[in-house]
Protein backbone atom coordinates (compact mmCIF):
# COMPACT_ATOMS: atom_id res chain seq x y z
CA UNK A 1 0.00 0.00 0.00
CA UNK A 2 1.14 3.53 -0.71
CA UNK A 3 1.38 5.92 2.18
CA UNK A 4 2.45 9.57 2.46
CA UNK A 5 5.71 10.70 4.05
CA UNK A 6 4.17 13.33 6.36
CA UNK A 7 1.31 12.91 8.83
CA UNK A 8 -0.68 14.64 11.56
CA UNK A 9 0.16 13.58 15.11
CA UNK A 10 -0.64 14.58 18.68
CA UNK A 11 2.70 15.37 20.26
CA UNK A 12 4.21 16.34 23.59
CA UNK A 13 6.66 18.79 22.02
CA UNK A 14 8.59 19.76 25.15
CA UNK A 15 8.45 19.21 28.94
CA UNK A 16 5.35 20.81 30.49
CA UNK A 17 1.55 20.59 30.40
CA UNK A 18 -0.46 20.18 27.19
CA UNK A 19 -0.23 18.43 23.83
CA UNK A 20 -0.08 19.79 20.27
CA UNK A 21 -1.57 18.63 17.00
CA UNK A 22 1.26 19.01 14.50
CA UNK A 23 2.72 17.61 11.30
CA UNK A 24 5.64 15.19 11.51
CA UNK A 25 7.36 12.54 9.36
CA UNK A 26 5.63 9.18 9.02
CA UNK A 27 7.86 6.95 11.18
CA UNK A 28 10.37 4.67 9.44
CA UNK A 29 10.16 0.92 10.04
CA UNK A 30 12.93 -1.53 10.85
CA UNK A 31 13.17 -5.06 9.41
CA UNK A 32 10.97 -6.58 12.15
CA UNK A 33 8.40 -3.73 12.35
CA UNK A 34 5.05 -2.95 10.78
CA UNK A 35 3.64 0.46 9.86
CA UNK A 36 -0.02 0.77 10.85
CA UNK A 37 -2.56 3.29 9.56
CA UNK A 38 -4.56 4.11 12.70
CA UNK A 39 -8.34 3.48 12.44
CA UNK A 40 -9.23 4.28 16.08
CA UNK A 41 -7.41 5.18 19.29
CA UNK A 42 -8.66 5.55 22.85
CA UNK A 43 -7.79 7.47 25.98
CA UNK A 44 -6.31 5.93 29.11
CA UNK A 45 -5.53 7.48 32.50
CA UNK A 46 -1.84 7.41 31.53
CA UNK A 47 -2.57 9.80 28.66
CA UNK A 48 -4.14 12.24 31.12
CA UNK A 49 -1.02 12.08 33.34
CA UNK A 50 1.12 12.90 30.29
CA UNK A 51 -1.24 15.70 29.18
CA UNK A 52 -1.21 17.32 32.63
CA UNK A 53 2.51 16.67 33.15
CA UNK A 54 2.29 15.36 36.69
CA UNK A 55 5.39 14.22 38.68
CA UNK A 56 5.19 10.73 37.15
CA UNK A 57 5.11 12.14 33.60
CA UNK A 58 7.94 14.54 34.37
CA UNK A 59 10.13 11.68 35.59
CA UNK A 60 9.28 9.27 32.75
CA UNK A 61 8.51 11.11 29.49
CA UNK A 62 11.31 12.33 27.22
CA UNK A 63 9.81 14.80 24.68
CA UNK A 64 9.35 15.17 21.81
CA UNK A 65 6.96 12.20 21.88
CA UNK A 66 3.86 11.16 19.96
CA UNK A 67 1.46 9.95 22.66
CA UNK A 68 -1.24 7.23 22.71
CA UNK A 69 -0.99 3.48 23.29
CA UNK A 70 -4.55 2.15 22.81
CA UNK A 71 -5.33 1.77 19.12
CA UNK A 72 -6.17 -0.42 16.16
CA UNK A 73 -5.49 -0.05 12.47
CA UNK A 74 -4.41 -1.53 9.16
CA UNK A 75 -0.90 -2.70 8.30
CA UNK A 76 0.30 -0.61 5.32
CA UNK A 77 3.98 -1.62 5.23
CA UNK A 78 6.16 -4.28 6.81
CA UNK A 79 9.87 -4.98 7.31
CA UNK A 80 11.69 -7.69 5.35
CA UNK A 81 11.75 -10.06 8.33
CA UNK A 82 7.99 -9.93 8.98
CA UNK A 83 6.39 -13.11 7.65
CA UNK A 84 3.36 -13.73 9.88
CA UNK A 85 1.42 -10.58 8.94
CA UNK A 86 0.43 -9.25 5.52
CA UNK A 87 -0.11 -5.69 4.36
CA UNK A 88 -3.84 -5.08 4.80
CA UNK A 89 -4.02 -7.00 8.13
CA UNK A 90 -6.35 -5.40 10.70
CA UNK A 91 -4.61 -5.32 14.07
CA UNK A 92 -4.63 -4.01 17.63
CA UNK A 93 -1.43 -3.83 19.66
CA UNK A 94 0.11 -4.87 22.93
CA UNK A 95 1.57 -1.59 24.21
CA UNK A 96 4.40 -3.22 26.16
CA UNK A 97 7.43 -3.86 23.95
CA UNK A 98 9.40 -6.55 25.81
CA UNK A 99 12.90 -7.85 25.11
CA UNK A 100 12.01 -11.50 24.50
CA UNK A 101 15.33 -12.72 25.88
CA UNK A 102 15.37 -12.04 29.65
CA UNK A 103 14.53 -14.70 32.24
CA UNK A 104 10.95 -13.39 32.58
CA UNK A 105 10.28 -13.29 28.84
CA UNK A 106 11.78 -16.77 28.46
CA UNK A 107 9.58 -18.26 31.16
CA UNK A 108 6.23 -16.94 29.90
CA UNK A 109 6.20 -13.91 32.20
CA UNK A 110 6.91 -11.16 29.70
CA UNK A 111 4.60 -8.78 31.60
CA UNK A 112 7.41 -8.58 34.20
CA UNK A 113 10.20 -7.89 31.66
CA UNK A 114 12.58 -5.30 33.20
CA UNK A 115 13.46 -4.05 29.69
CA UNK A 116 9.86 -3.09 28.85
CA UNK A 117 9.34 0.01 26.68
CA UNK A 118 5.78 1.31 26.35
CA UNK A 119 4.27 2.65 23.14
CA UNK A 120 3.21 6.28 23.59
CA UNK A 121 5.25 6.54 26.82
CA UNK A 122 8.82 5.52 26.01
CA UNK A 123 8.54 5.35 22.20
CA UNK A 124 6.34 7.22 19.71
CA UNK A 125 2.67 6.30 20.00
CA UNK A 126 -0.55 6.03 18.06
CA UNK A 127 -2.43 9.33 18.33
CA UNK A 128 -1.38 9.94 14.77
CA UNK A 129 -2.27 8.88 11.25
CA UNK A 130 0.44 6.18 11.33
CA UNK A 131 2.40 4.30 13.99
CA UNK A 132 5.36 1.93 13.64
CA UNK A 133 5.60 -0.98 16.08
CA UNK A 134 7.43 -4.32 16.31
CA UNK A 135 5.35 -6.81 14.29
CA UNK A 136 5.35 -9.19 17.27
CA UNK A 137 3.31 -6.59 19.20
CA UNK A 138 0.47 -6.60 16.66
CA UNK A 139 -2.62 -8.68 17.42
CA UNK A 140 -4.61 -9.82 14.40
CA UNK A 141 -8.33 -8.96 14.55
CA UNK A 142 -11.21 -10.42 12.60
CA UNK A 143 -12.27 -7.93 9.87
CA UNK A 144 -15.77 -7.49 11.31
CA UNK A 145 -14.64 -6.27 14.77
CA UNK A 146 -15.57 -2.55 14.85
CA UNK A 147 -12.53 -0.23 15.29
CA UNK A 148 -14.10 1.48 18.34
CA UNK A 149 -14.10 -1.93 20.05
CA UNK A 150 -10.75 -3.18 18.72
CA UNK A 151 -9.00 -0.08 20.14
CA UNK A 152 -10.20 -1.10 23.62
CA UNK A 153 -8.53 -4.52 23.56
CA UNK A 154 -5.27 -3.46 25.22
CA UNK A 155 -7.13 -1.79 28.09
CA UNK A 156 -9.68 -4.63 28.27
CA UNK A 157 -6.65 -6.90 28.72
CA UNK A 158 -5.89 -5.16 32.04
CA UNK A 159 -9.41 -5.96 33.20
CA UNK A 160 -9.19 -9.59 32.04
CA UNK A 161 -5.76 -10.05 33.63
CA UNK A 162 -7.14 -8.72 36.94
CA UNK A 163 -10.39 -10.70 36.84
CA UNK A 164 -8.62 -13.95 35.90
CA UNK A 165 -6.01 -13.61 38.68
CA UNK A 166 -8.63 -14.68 41.23
CA UNK A 167 -11.28 -17.42 41.03
CA UNK A 168 -14.55 -15.50 40.66
CA UNK A 169 -16.81 -18.39 39.65
CA UNK A 170 -19.91 -18.58 41.85
CA UNK A 171 -18.26 -16.12 44.25
CA UNK A 172 -19.40 -12.86 45.79
CA UNK A 173 -17.11 -10.23 44.33
CA UNK A 174 -16.31 -6.64 45.30
CA UNK A 175 -15.03 -4.23 42.64
CA UNK A 176 -13.73 -0.92 44.04
CA UNK A 177 -13.40 1.76 41.35
CA UNK A 178 -15.67 1.96 38.30
CA UNK A 179 -13.42 3.68 35.81
CA UNK A 180 -13.45 1.93 32.43
CA UNK A 181 -11.14 -0.89 33.56
CA UNK A 182 -13.22 -1.52 36.68
CA UNK A 183 -16.40 -1.64 34.63
CA UNK A 184 -14.82 -4.02 32.12
CA UNK A 185 -13.73 -6.25 35.03
CA UNK A 186 -17.34 -6.29 36.26
CA UNK A 187 -18.50 -7.48 32.84
CA UNK A 188 -15.84 -10.23 32.89
CA UNK A 189 -16.80 -11.29 36.43
CA UNK A 190 -20.44 -11.73 35.39
CA UNK A 191 -19.49 -13.44 32.12
CA UNK A 192 -17.42 -16.10 33.93
CA UNK A 193 -20.09 -16.79 36.53
CA UNK A 194 -19.65 -14.56 39.58
CA UNK A 195 -22.63 -14.96 41.91
CA UNK A 196 -22.85 -11.25 42.68
CA UNK A 197 -20.75 -8.16 41.97
CA UNK A 198 -20.78 -5.22 44.42
CA UNK A 199 -19.33 -2.12 42.75
CA UNK A 200 -18.17 1.10 44.40
CA UNK A 201 -17.25 4.51 43.00
CA UNK A 202 -17.86 8.19 43.79
CA UNK A 203 -19.41 9.00 40.36
CA UNK A 204 -23.11 8.24 39.87
CA UNK A 205 -22.51 8.33 36.10
CA UNK A 206 -19.95 5.53 36.33
CA UNK A 207 -22.04 3.51 38.79
CA UNK A 208 -24.95 3.63 36.34
CA UNK A 209 -22.62 2.37 33.62
CA UNK A 210 -21.38 -0.36 35.98
CA UNK A 211 -24.98 -1.51 36.49
CA UNK A 212 -25.53 -1.57 32.75
CA UNK A 213 -22.40 -3.74 32.36
CA UNK A 214 -23.47 -6.28 35.00
CA UNK A 215 -22.92 -4.99 38.56
CA UNK A 216 -25.50 -6.49 40.93
CA UNK A 217 -25.27 -3.75 43.56
CA UNK A 218 -23.70 -0.29 43.17
CA UNK A 219 -22.60 1.83 46.11
CA UNK A 220 -21.63 5.51 45.98
CA UNK A 221 -18.68 5.68 48.39
CA UNK A 222 -19.03 9.46 48.72
CA UNK A 223 -22.51 9.10 50.26
CA UNK A 224 -22.82 5.60 51.67
CA UNK A 225 -20.96 3.50 54.25
CA UNK A 226 -19.42 0.94 51.90
CA UNK A 227 -18.42 -1.52 54.63
CA UNK A 228 -21.86 -1.51 56.26
CA UNK A 229 -23.64 -1.88 52.92
CA UNK A 230 -21.48 -4.76 51.63
CA UNK A 231 -21.83 -6.59 54.95
CA UNK A 232 -25.61 -6.07 54.84
CA UNK A 233 -25.77 -7.35 51.25
CA UNK A 234 -23.71 -10.46 52.11
CA UNK A 235 -25.51 -11.48 55.32
CA UNK A 236 -22.64 -10.11 57.43
CA UNK A 237 -20.05 -12.39 55.78
CA UNK A 238 -18.28 -10.09 53.32
CA UNK A 239 -16.89 -11.04 49.91
CA UNK A 240 -14.82 -14.00 48.71
CA UNK A 241 -12.94 -12.01 46.10
CA UNK A 242 -12.10 -8.38 45.48
CA UNK A 243 -10.78 -6.51 42.46
CA UNK A 244 -9.22 -3.17 43.46
CA UNK A 245 -9.32 -0.71 40.54
CA UNK A 246 -9.47 2.67 42.35
CA UNK A 247 -6.09 3.21 43.98
CA UNK A 248 -7.84 5.35 46.60
CA UNK A 249 -6.63 4.68 50.18
CA UNK A 250 -10.24 4.72 51.45
CA UNK A 251 -11.32 2.10 48.89
CA UNK A 252 -8.39 -0.13 49.82
CA UNK A 253 -9.27 0.12 53.52
CA UNK A 254 -12.93 -0.69 52.80
CA UNK A 255 -12.01 -3.64 50.61
CA UNK A 256 -9.84 -5.30 53.24
CA UNK A 257 -12.55 -4.67 55.85
CA UNK A 258 -15.12 -6.70 53.89
CA UNK A 259 -12.81 -9.37 52.46
CA UNK A 260 -13.66 -12.73 54.06
CA UNK A 261 -10.97 -14.73 55.86
CA UNK A 262 -9.13 -16.73 53.20
CA UNK A 263 -10.27 -14.28 50.54
CA UNK A 264 -8.32 -13.21 47.46
CA UNK A 265 -7.71 -9.69 46.16
CA UNK A 266 -6.24 -8.57 42.84
CA UNK A 267 -4.81 -5.04 42.99
CA UNK A 268 -4.61 -2.95 39.79
CA UNK A 269 -5.43 0.62 40.97
CA UNK A 270 -2.38 2.79 41.70
CA UNK A 271 -2.36 4.92 44.87
CA UNK A 272 -0.73 8.28 44.16
CA UNK A 273 1.59 7.89 47.15
CA UNK A 274 2.62 5.20 49.68
CA UNK A 275 -0.29 4.36 52.00
CA UNK A 276 -0.81 3.08 55.49
CA UNK A 277 -1.15 -0.69 55.26
CA UNK A 278 -2.41 -2.85 58.15
CA UNK A 279 -0.52 -6.01 57.22
CA UNK A 280 -1.54 -7.84 60.42
CA UNK A 281 -5.29 -7.42 60.15
CA UNK A 282 -5.64 -7.08 56.39
CA UNK A 283 -3.49 -9.99 55.26
CA UNK A 284 -1.81 -12.14 57.92
CA UNK A 285 -4.61 -12.77 60.48
CA UNK A 286 -7.13 -12.95 57.64
CA UNK A 287 -5.13 -15.53 55.69
CA UNK A 288 -5.73 -13.37 52.62
CA UNK A 289 -3.99 -13.78 49.26
CA UNK A 290 -2.93 -10.57 47.50
CA UNK A 291 -2.16 -10.47 43.76
CA UNK A 292 -0.44 -7.44 42.17
CA UNK A 293 -1.48 -6.96 38.55
CA UNK A 294 0.74 -5.36 35.93
CA UNK A 295 0.02 -5.20 32.20
CA UNK A 296 -1.25 -8.28 30.41
CA UNK A 297 0.09 -11.84 30.37
CA UNK A 298 1.89 -12.29 27.06
CA UNK A 299 0.04 -13.61 25.32
CA UNK A 300 -2.37 -15.61 27.42
CA UNK A 301 -4.47 -12.55 28.37
CA UNK A 302 -4.93 -11.63 24.69
CA UNK A 303 -6.37 -15.06 23.87
CA UNK A 304 -8.70 -14.91 26.90
CA UNK A 305 -9.76 -11.36 26.03
CA UNK A 306 -10.36 -12.20 22.40
CA UNK A 307 -12.39 -15.26 23.42
CA UNK A 308 -14.64 -13.18 25.66
CA UNK A 309 -15.31 -10.65 22.89
CA UNK A 310 -15.71 -13.11 20.02
CA UNK A 311 -18.04 -15.42 21.95
CA UNK A 312 -20.26 -12.47 22.87
CA UNK A 313 -19.72 -13.24 26.58
CA UNK A 314 -18.62 -9.63 27.06
CA UNK A 315 -20.09 -6.80 24.98
CA UNK A 316 -18.09 -3.58 25.32
CA UNK A 317 -20.40 -1.48 23.11
CA UNK A 318 -22.14 0.37 25.98
CA UNK A 319 -18.78 1.32 27.48
CA UNK A 320 -17.87 3.55 24.51
CA UNK A 321 -19.76 6.68 25.52
CA UNK A 322 -17.92 9.32 23.46
CA UNK A 323 -16.23 9.59 20.07
CA UNK A 324 -14.20 12.57 18.84
CA UNK A 325 -12.22 13.31 15.71
CA UNK A 326 -8.50 13.18 16.51
CA UNK A 327 -8.21 17.00 16.06
CA UNK A 328 -10.60 17.51 19.03
CA UNK A 329 -8.26 15.67 21.41
CA UNK A 330 -8.41 18.43 24.04
CA UNK A 331 -12.17 18.14 24.36
CA UNK A 332 -11.80 14.36 24.40
CA UNK A 333 -9.26 14.51 27.24
CA UNK A 334 -11.48 16.86 29.26
CA UNK A 335 -14.44 14.53 28.77
CA UNK A 336 -12.34 11.61 30.01
CA UNK A 337 -11.16 13.61 33.03
CA UNK A 338 -14.69 14.68 33.97
CA UNK A 339 -15.72 11.27 35.32
CA UNK A 340 -18.86 11.61 33.16
CA UNK A 341 -17.69 9.11 30.55
CA UNK A 342 -16.91 5.51 29.85
CA UNK A 343 -14.25 5.00 27.19
CA UNK A 344 -13.52 7.99 24.95
CA UNK A 345 -12.49 7.01 21.41
CA UNK A 346 -10.55 9.16 18.91
CA UNK A 347 -11.18 8.63 15.21
CA UNK A 348 -9.12 9.90 12.25
CA UNK A 349 -10.43 13.25 10.97
ZN1 LIG B 1 12.35 -9.44 28.77
Coordinates of C-alpha atoms and ligand atoms in Angstrom, one line a residue:
X1 CA 0.0 0.0 0.0
X2 CA 1.1 3.5 -0.7
X3 CA 1.4 5.9 2.2
X4 CA 2.4 9.6 2.5
X5 CA 5.7 10.7 4.1
X6 CA 4.2 13.3 6.4
X7 CA 1.3 12.9 8.8
X8 CA -0.7 14.6 11.6
X9 CA 0.2 13.6 15.1
X10 CA -0.6 14.6 18.7
X11 CA 2.7 15.4 20.3
X12 CA 4.2 16.3 23.6
X13 CA 6.7 18.8 22.0
X14 CA 8.6 19.8 25.1
X15 CA 8.5 19.2 28.9
X16 CA 5.3 20.8 30.5
X17 CA 1.5 20.6 30.4
X18 CA -0.5 20.2 27.2
X19 CA -0.2 18.4 23.8
X20 CA -0.1 19.8 20.3
X21 CA -1.6 18.6 17.0
X22 CA 1.3 19.0 14.5
X23 CA 2.7 17.6 11.3
X24 CA 5.6 15.2 11.5
X25 CA 7.4 12.5 9.4
X26 CA 5.6 9.2 9.0
X27 CA 7.9 6.9 11.2
X28 CA 10.4 4.7 9.4
X29 CA 10.2 0.9 10.0
X30 CA 12.9 -1.5 10.9
X31 CA 13.2 -5.1 9.4
X32 CA 11.0 -6.6 12.2
X33 CA 8.4 -3.7 12.3
X34 CA 5.1 -2.9 10.8
X35 CA 3.6 0.5 9.9
X36 CA 0.0 0.8 10.8
X37 CA -2.6 3.3 9.6
X38 CA -4.6 4.1 12.7
X39 CA -8.3 3.5 12.4
X40 CA -9.2 4.3 16.1
X41 CA -7.4 5.2 19.3
X42 CA -8.7 5.5 22.8
X43 CA -7.8 7.5 26.0
X44 CA -6.3 5.9 29.1
X45 CA -5.5 7.5 32.5
X46 CA -1.8 7.4 31.5
X47 CA -2.6 9.8 28.7
X48 CA -4.1 12.2 31.1
X49 CA -1.0 12.1 33.3
X50 CA 1.1 12.9 30.3
X51 CA -1.2 15.7 29.2
X52 CA -1.2 17.3 32.6
X53 CA 2.5 16.7 33.1
X54 CA 2.3 15.4 36.7
X55 CA 5.4 14.2 38.7
X56 CA 5.2 10.7 37.2
X57 CA 5.1 12.1 33.6
X58 CA 7.9 14.5 34.4
X59 CA 10.1 11.7 35.6
X60 CA 9.3 9.3 32.7
X61 CA 8.5 11.1 29.5
X62 CA 11.3 12.3 27.2
X63 CA 9.8 14.8 24.7
X64 CA 9.4 15.2 21.8
X65 CA 7.0 12.2 21.9
X66 CA 3.9 11.2 20.0
X67 CA 1.5 10.0 22.7
X68 CA -1.2 7.2 22.7
X69 CA -1.0 3.5 23.3
X70 CA -4.6 2.2 22.8
X71 CA -5.3 1.8 19.1
X72 CA -6.2 -0.4 16.2
X73 CA -5.5 -0.1 12.5
X74 CA -4.4 -1.5 9.2
X75 CA -0.9 -2.7 8.3
X76 CA 0.3 -0.6 5.3
X77 CA 4.0 -1.6 5.2
X78 CA 6.2 -4.3 6.8
X79 CA 9.9 -5.0 7.3
X80 CA 11.7 -7.7 5.3
X81 CA 11.7 -10.1 8.3
X82 CA 8.0 -9.9 9.0
X83 CA 6.4 -13.1 7.6
X84 CA 3.4 -13.7 9.9
X85 CA 1.4 -10.6 8.9
X86 CA 0.4 -9.2 5.5
X87 CA -0.1 -5.7 4.4
X88 CA -3.8 -5.1 4.8
X89 CA -4.0 -7.0 8.1
X90 CA -6.3 -5.4 10.7
X91 CA -4.6 -5.3 14.1
X92 CA -4.6 -4.0 17.6
X93 CA -1.4 -3.8 19.7
X94 CA 0.1 -4.9 22.9
X95 CA 1.6 -1.6 24.2
X96 CA 4.4 -3.2 26.2
X97 CA 7.4 -3.9 23.9
X98 CA 9.4 -6.5 25.8
X99 CA 12.9 -7.8 25.1
X100 CA 12.0 -11.5 24.5
X101 CA 15.3 -12.7 25.9
X102 CA 15.4 -12.0 29.7
X103 CA 14.5 -14.7 32.2
X104 CA 11.0 -13.4 32.6
X105 CA 10.3 -13.3 28.8
X106 CA 11.8 -16.8 28.5
X107 CA 9.6 -18.3 31.2
X108 CA 6.2 -16.9 29.9
X109 CA 6.2 -13.9 32.2
X110 CA 6.9 -11.2 29.7
X111 CA 4.6 -8.8 31.6
X112 CA 7.4 -8.6 34.2
X113 CA 10.2 -7.9 31.7
X114 CA 12.6 -5.3 33.2
X115 CA 13.5 -4.0 29.7
X116 CA 9.9 -3.1 28.8
X117 CA 9.3 0.0 26.7
X118 CA 5.8 1.3 26.4
X119 CA 4.3 2.6 23.1
X120 CA 3.2 6.3 23.6
X121 CA 5.2 6.5 26.8
X122 CA 8.8 5.5 26.0
X123 CA 8.5 5.3 22.2
X124 CA 6.3 7.2 19.7
X125 CA 2.7 6.3 20.0
X126 CA -0.5 6.0 18.1
X127 CA -2.4 9.3 18.3
X128 CA -1.4 9.9 14.8
X129 CA -2.3 8.9 11.3
X130 CA 0.4 6.2 11.3
X131 CA 2.4 4.3 14.0
X132 CA 5.4 1.9 13.6
X133 CA 5.6 -1.0 16.1
X134 CA 7.4 -4.3 16.3
X135 CA 5.4 -6.8 14.3
X136 CA 5.4 -9.2 17.3
X137 CA 3.3 -6.6 19.2
X138 CA 0.5 -6.6 16.7
X139 CA -2.6 -8.7 17.4
X140 CA -4.6 -9.8 14.4
X141 CA -8.3 -9.0 14.6
X142 CA -11.2 -10.4 12.6
X143 CA -12.3 -7.9 9.9
X144 CA -15.8 -7.5 11.3
X145 CA -14.6 -6.3 14.8
X146 CA -15.6 -2.5 14.8
X147 CA -12.5 -0.2 15.3
X148 CA -14.1 1.5 18.3
X149 CA -14.1 -1.9 20.0
X150 CA -10.7 -3.2 18.7
X151 CA -9.0 -0.1 20.1
X152 CA -10.2 -1.1 23.6
X153 CA -8.5 -4.5 23.6
X154 CA -5.3 -3.5 25.2
X155 CA -7.1 -1.8 28.1
X156 CA -9.7 -4.6 28.3
X157 CA -6.7 -6.9 28.7
X158 CA -5.9 -5.2 32.0
X159 CA -9.4 -6.0 33.2
X160 CA -9.2 -9.6 32.0
X161 CA -5.8 -10.1 33.6
X162 CA -7.1 -8.7 36.9
X163 CA -10.4 -10.7 36.8
X164 CA -8.6 -14.0 35.9
X165 CA -6.0 -13.6 38.7
X166 CA -8.6 -14.7 41.2
X167 CA -11.3 -17.4 41.0
X168 CA -14.6 -15.5 40.7
X169 CA -16.8 -18.4 39.7
X170 CA -19.9 -18.6 41.8
X171 CA -18.3 -16.1 44.2
X172 CA -19.4 -12.9 45.8
X173 CA -17.1 -10.2 44.3
X174 CA -16.3 -6.6 45.3
X175 CA -15.0 -4.2 42.6
X176 CA -13.7 -0.9 44.0
X177 CA -13.4 1.8 41.4
X178 CA -15.7 2.0 38.3
X179 CA -13.4 3.7 35.8
X180 CA -13.5 1.9 32.4
X181 CA -11.1 -0.9 33.6
X182 CA -13.2 -1.5 36.7
X183 CA -16.4 -1.6 34.6
X184 CA -14.8 -4.0 32.1
X185 CA -13.7 -6.3 35.0
X186 CA -17.3 -6.3 36.3
X187 CA -18.5 -7.5 32.8
X188 CA -15.8 -10.2 32.9
X189 CA -16.8 -11.3 36.4
X190 CA -20.4 -11.7 35.4
X191 CA -19.5 -13.4 32.1
X192 CA -17.4 -16.1 33.9
X193 CA -20.1 -16.8 36.5
X194 CA -19.7 -14.6 39.6
X195 CA -22.6 -15.0 41.9
X196 CA -22.8 -11.2 42.7
X197 CA -20.8 -8.2 42.0
X198 CA -20.8 -5.2 44.4
X199 CA -19.3 -2.1 42.8
X200 CA -18.2 1.1 44.4
X201 CA -17.2 4.5 43.0
X202 CA -17.9 8.2 43.8
X203 CA -19.4 9.0 40.4
X204 CA -23.1 8.2 39.9
X205 CA -22.5 8.3 36.1
X206 CA -20.0 5.5 36.3
X207 CA -22.0 3.5 38.8
X208 CA -25.0 3.6 36.3
X209 CA -22.6 2.4 33.6
X210 CA -21.4 -0.4 36.0
X211 CA -25.0 -1.5 36.5
X212 CA -25.5 -1.6 32.7
X213 CA -22.4 -3.7 32.4
X214 CA -23.5 -6.3 35.0
X215 CA -22.9 -5.0 38.6
X216 CA -25.5 -6.5 40.9
X217 CA -25.3 -3.8 43.6
X218 CA -23.7 -0.3 43.2
X219 CA -22.6 1.8 46.1
X220 CA -21.6 5.5 46.0
X221 CA -18.7 5.7 48.4
X222 CA -19.0 9.5 48.7
X223 CA -22.5 9.1 50.3
X224 CA -22.8 5.6 51.7
X225 CA -21.0 3.5 54.3
X226 CA -19.4 0.9 51.9
X227 CA -18.4 -1.5 54.6
X228 CA -21.9 -1.5 56.3
X229 CA -23.6 -1.9 52.9
X230 CA -21.5 -4.8 51.6
X231 CA -21.8 -6.6 55.0
X232 CA -25.6 -6.1 54.8
X233 CA -25.8 -7.3 51.2
X234 CA -23.7 -10.5 52.1
X235 CA -25.5 -11.5 55.3
X236 CA -22.6 -10.1 57.4
X237 CA -20.0 -12.4 55.8
X238 CA -18.3 -10.1 53.3
X239 CA -16.9 -11.0 49.9
X240 CA -14.8 -14.0 48.7
X241 CA -12.9 -12.0 46.1
X242 CA -12.1 -8.4 45.5
X243 CA -10.8 -6.5 42.5
X244 CA -9.2 -3.2 43.5
X245 CA -9.3 -0.7 40.5
X246 CA -9.5 2.7 42.4
X247 CA -6.1 3.2 44.0
X248 CA -7.8 5.3 46.6
X249 CA -6.6 4.7 50.2
X250 CA -10.2 4.7 51.5
X251 CA -11.3 2.1 48.9
X252 CA -8.4 -0.1 49.8
X253 CA -9.3 0.1 53.5
X254 CA -12.9 -0.7 52.8
X255 CA -12.0 -3.6 50.6
X256 CA -9.8 -5.3 53.2
X257 CA -12.5 -4.7 55.8
X258 CA -15.1 -6.7 53.9
X259 CA -12.8 -9.4 52.5
X260 CA -13.7 -12.7 54.1
X261 CA -11.0 -14.7 55.9
X262 CA -9.1 -16.7 53.2
X263 CA -10.3 -14.3 50.5
X264 CA -8.3 -13.2 47.5
X265 CA -7.7 -9.7 46.2
X266 CA -6.2 -8.6 42.8
X267 CA -4.8 -5.0 43.0
X268 CA -4.6 -2.9 39.8
X269 CA -5.4 0.6 41.0
X270 CA -2.4 2.8 41.7
X271 CA -2.4 4.9 44.9
X272 CA -0.7 8.3 44.2
X273 CA 1.6 7.9 47.1
X274 CA 2.6 5.2 49.7
X275 CA -0.3 4.4 52.0
X276 CA -0.8 3.1 55.5
X277 CA -1.1 -0.7 55.3
X278 CA -2.4 -2.8 58.2
X279 CA -0.5 -6.0 57.2
X280 CA -1.5 -7.8 60.4
X281 CA -5.3 -7.4 60.1
X282 CA -5.6 -7.1 56.4
X283 CA -3.5 -10.0 55.3
X284 CA -1.8 -12.1 57.9
X285 CA -4.6 -12.8 60.5
X286 CA -7.1 -13.0 57.6
X287 CA -5.1 -15.5 55.7
X288 CA -5.7 -13.4 52.6
X289 CA -4.0 -13.8 49.3
X290 CA -2.9 -10.6 47.5
X291 CA -2.2 -10.5 43.8
X292 CA -0.4 -7.4 42.2
X293 CA -1.5 -7.0 38.6
X294 CA 0.7 -5.4 35.9
X295 CA 0.0 -5.2 32.2
X296 CA -1.3 -8.3 30.4
X297 CA 0.1 -11.8 30.4
X298 CA 1.9 -12.3 27.1
X299 CA 0.0 -13.6 25.3
X300 CA -2.4 -15.6 27.4
X301 CA -4.5 -12.6 28.4
X302 CA -4.9 -11.6 24.7
X303 CA -6.4 -15.1 23.9
X304 CA -8.7 -14.9 26.9
X305 CA -9.8 -11.4 26.0
X306 CA -10.4 -12.2 22.4
X307 CA -12.4 -15.3 23.4
X308 CA -14.6 -13.2 25.7
X309 CA -15.3 -10.6 22.9
X310 CA -15.7 -13.1 20.0
X311 CA -18.0 -15.4 22.0
X312 CA -20.3 -12.5 22.9
X313 CA -19.7 -13.2 26.6
X314 CA -18.6 -9.6 27.1
X315 CA -20.1 -6.8 25.0
X316 CA -18.1 -3.6 25.3
X317 CA -20.4 -1.5 23.1
X318 CA -22.1 0.4 26.0
X319 CA -18.8 1.3 27.5
X320 CA -17.9 3.5 24.5
X321 CA -19.8 6.7 25.5
X322 CA -17.9 9.3 23.5
X323 CA -16.2 9.6 20.1
X324 CA -14.2 12.6 18.8
X325 CA -12.2 13.3 15.7
X326 CA -8.5 13.2 16.5
X327 CA -8.2 17.0 16.1
X328 CA -10.6 17.5 19.0
X329 CA -8.3 15.7 21.4
X330 CA -8.4 18.4 24.0
X331 CA -12.2 18.1 24.4
X332 CA -11.8 14.4 24.4
X333 CA -9.3 14.5 27.2
X334 CA -11.5 16.9 29.3
X335 CA -14.4 14.5 28.8
X336 CA -12.3 11.6 30.0
X337 CA -11.2 13.6 33.0
X338 CA -14.7 14.7 34.0
X339 CA -15.7 11.3 35.3
X340 CA -18.9 11.6 33.2
X341 CA -17.7 9.1 30.6
X342 CA -16.9 5.5 29.8
X343 CA -14.2 5.0 27.2
X344 CA -13.5 8.0 24.9
X345 CA -12.5 7.0 21.4
X346 CA -10.6 9.2 18.9
X347 CA -11.2 8.6 15.2
X348 CA -9.1 9.9 12.2
X349 CA -10.4 13.2 11.0
Ligands
LIG1 ZN1 12.4 -9.4 28.8

